Amino acid sequence: MTTIAELKKRFMEDPEFRADYAKADAEYAVIEALIRARTKAKLTQSELAQRIGTTQSAIARLEGGRVSPSLATLRRHAEATGARLQIDLVSR
């Protein structure tokens, strides 16, 4: 039986898959950071939504990866959770 790690290793040999994987990995890192900031601030999705001026369902969509946040949304999220927004571009 093939393990997930073995499958990933095999798929990572494909340059197109590697590029798609890197893109998805970066998107999930943003989502993870948003959730971590909210939980560190001890806020529910509803409480965060109220601070930002949106709805709980909008926060759920954001944290579920169903929407891409704008820079303004990221700034409001950071302010509402007591975090500092930092964006970094690194060479490949």
JSON list of C-alpha atoms in Angstrom, two decimals, residues 24-84:
[
{"chain": "A", "resi": 24, "resn": "ALA", "atom": "CA", "xyz": [-1.91, 26.20, -2.24]},
{"chain": "A", "resi": 25, "resn": "ASP", "atom": "CA", "xyz": [0.61, 25.99, 0.59]},
{"chain": "A", "resi": 26, "resn": "ALA", "atom": "CA", "xyz": [0.94, 29.79, 0.66]},
{"chain": "A", "resi": 27, "resn": "GLU", "atom": "CA", "xyz": [-2.84, 30.24, 0.68]},
{"chain": "A", "resi": 28, "resn": "TYR", "atom": "CA", "xyz": [-3.25, 27.80, 3.57]},
{"chain": "A", "resi": 29, "resn": "ALA", "atom": "CA", "xyz": [-0.50, 29.60, 5.48]},
{"chain": "A", "resi": 30, "resn": "VAL", "atom": "CA", "xyz": [-2.52, 32.83, 5.29]},
{"chain": "A", "resi": 31, "resn": "ILE", "atom": "CA", "xyz": [-5.68, 31.07, 6.47]},
{"chain": "A", "resi": 32, "resn": "GLU", "atom": "CA", "xyz": [-3.76, 29.42, 9.31]},
{"chain": "A", "resi": 33, "resn": "ALA", "atom": "CA", "xyz": [-2.34, 32.81, 10.37]},
{"chain": "A", "resi": 34, "resn": "LEU", "atom": "CA", "xyz": [-5.82, 34.37, 10.40]},
{"chain": "A", "resi": 35, "resn": "ILE", "atom": "CA", "xyz": [-7.25, 31.60, 12.55]},
{"chain": "A", "resi": 36, "resn": "ARG", "atom": "CA", "xyz": [-4.24, 31.65, 14.87]},
{"chain": "A", "resi": 37, "resn": "ALA", "atom": "CA", "xyz": [-4.57, 35.43, 15.38]},
{"chain": "A", "resi": 38, "resn": "ARG", "atom": "CA", "xyz": [-8.28, 35.12, 16.15]},
{"chain": "A", "resi": 39, "resn": "THR", "atom": "CA", "xyz": [-7.84, 32.29, 18.62]},
{"chain": "A", "resi": 40, "resn": "LYS", "atom": "CA", "xyz": [-4.86, 33.98, 20.29]},
{"chain": "A", "resi": 41, "resn": "ALA", "atom": "CA", "xyz": [-7.07, 37.04, 20.78]},
{"chain": "A", "resi": 42, "resn": "LYS", "atom": "CA", "xyz": [-9.67, 34.69, 22.30]},
{"chain": "A", "resi": 43, "resn": "LEU", "atom": "CA", "xyz": [-12.34, 35.81, 19.85]},
{"chain": "A", "resi": 44, "resn": "THR", "atom": "CA", "xyz": [-15.13, 33.79, 18.30]},
{"chain": "A", "resi": 45, "resn": "GLN", "atom": "CA", "xyz": [-15.88, 34.26, 14.64]},
{"chain": "A", "resi": 46, "resn": "SER", "atom": "CA", "xyz": [-18.94, 36.32, 15.65]},
{"chain": "A", "resi": 47, "resn": "GLU", "atom": "CA", "xyz": [-16.92, 38.58, 17.94]},
{"chain": "A", "resi": 48, "resn": "LEU", "atom": "CA", "xyz": [-14.29, 39.13, 15.26]},
{"chain": "A", "resi": 49, "resn": "ALA", "atom": "CA", "xyz": [-16.96, 39.84, 12.67]},
{"chain": "A", "resi": 50, "resn": "GLN", "atom": "CA", "xyz": [-18.50, 42.47, 14.92]},
{"chain": "A", "resi": 51, "resn": "ARG", "atom": "CA", "xyz": [-15.12, 44.17, 15.43]},
{"chain": "A", "resi": 52, "resn": "ILE", "atom": "CA", "xyz": [-14.40, 44.18, 11.69]},
{"chain": "A", "resi": 53, "resn": "GLY", "atom": "CA", "xyz": [-17.90, 45.17, 10.67]},
{"chain": "A", "resi": 54, "resn": "THR", "atom": "CA", "xyz": [-18.93, 42.06, 8.81]},
{"chain": "A", "resi": 55, "resn": "THR", "atom": "CA", "xyz": [-20.84, 38.85, 9.47]},
{"chain": "A", "resi": 56, "resn": "GLN", "atom": "CA", "xyz": [-19.83, 35.60, 11.14]},
{"chain": "A", "resi": 57, "resn": "SER", "atom": "CA", "xyz": [-20.52, 33.77, 7.86]},
{"chain": "A", "resi": 58, "resn": "ALA", "atom": "CA", "xyz": [-18.05, 36.07, 6.06]},
{"chain": "A", "resi": 59, "resn": "ILE", "atom": "CA", "xyz": [-15.37, 35.17, 8.64]},
{"chain": "A", "resi": 60, "resn": "ALA", "atom": "CA", "xyz": [-16.22, 31.48, 8.19]},
{"chain": "A", "resi": 61, "resn": "ARG", "atom": "CA", "xyz": [-15.82, 31.80, 4.41]},
{"chain": "A", "resi": 62, "resn": "LEU", "atom": "CA", "xyz": [-12.50, 33.58, 4.90]},
{"chain": "A", "resi": 63, "resn": "GLU", "atom": "CA", "xyz": [-11.20, 30.97, 7.34]},
{"chain": "A", "resi": 64, "resn": "GLY", "atom": "CA", "xyz": [-12.51, 28.17, 5.15]},
{"chain": "A", "resi": 65, "resn": "GLY", "atom": "CA", "xyz": [-10.51, 29.40, 2.16]},
{"chain": "A", "resi": 66, "resn": "ARG", "atom": "CA", "xyz": [-13.57, 30.04, 0.04]},
{"chain": "A", "resi": 67, "resn": "VAL", "atom": "CA", "xyz": [-12.66, 33.70, -0.52]},
{"chain": "A", "resi": 68, "resn": "SER", "atom": "CA", "xyz": [-9.38, 35.53, -0.98]},
{"chain": "A", "resi": 69, "resn": "PRO", "atom": "CA", "xyz": [-8.99, 38.39, 1.48]},
{"chain": "A", "resi": 70, "resn": "SER", "atom": "CA", "xyz": [-8.19, 41.88, 0.28]},
{"chain": "A", "resi": 71, "resn": "LEU", "atom": "CA", "xyz": [-5.34, 43.80, 1.80]},
{"chain": "A", "resi": 72, "resn": "ALA", "atom": "CA", "xyz": [-7.91, 46.02, 3.57]},
{"chain": "A", "resi": 73, "resn": "THR", "atom": "CA", "xyz": [-9.54, 42.93, 5.10]},
{"chain": "A", "resi": 74, "resn": "LEU", "atom": "CA", "xyz": [-6.17, 41.64, 6.30]},
{"chain": "A", "resi": 75, "resn": "ARG", "atom": "CA", "xyz": [-5.44, 45.03, 7.89]},
{"chain": "A", "resi": 76, "resn": "ARG", "atom": "CA", "xyz": [-8.82, 45.12, 9.67]},
{"chain": "A", "resi": 77, "resn": "HIS", "atom": "CA", "xyz": [-8.35, 41.53, 10.84]},
{"chain": "A", "resi": 78, "resn": "ALA", "atom": "CA", "xyz": [-4.90, 42.32, 12.24]},
{"chain": "A", "resi": 79, "resn": "GLU", "atom": "CA", "xyz": [-6.16, 45.41, 14.04]},
{"chain": "A", "resi": 80, "resn": "ALA", "atom": "CA", "xyz": [-9.18, 43.59, 15.46]},
{"chain": "A", "resi": 81, "resn": "THR", "atom": "CA", "xyz": [-7.06, 40.75, 16.82]},
{"chain": "A", "resi": 82, "resn": "GLY", "atom": "CA", "xyz": [-4.23, 42.88, 18.17]},
{"chain": "A", "resi": 83, "resn": "ALA", "atom": "CA", "xyz": [-1.84, 41.51, 15.57]},
{"chain": "A", "resi": 84, "resn": "ARG", "atom": "CA", "xyz": [0.49, 43.26, 13.14]}
]
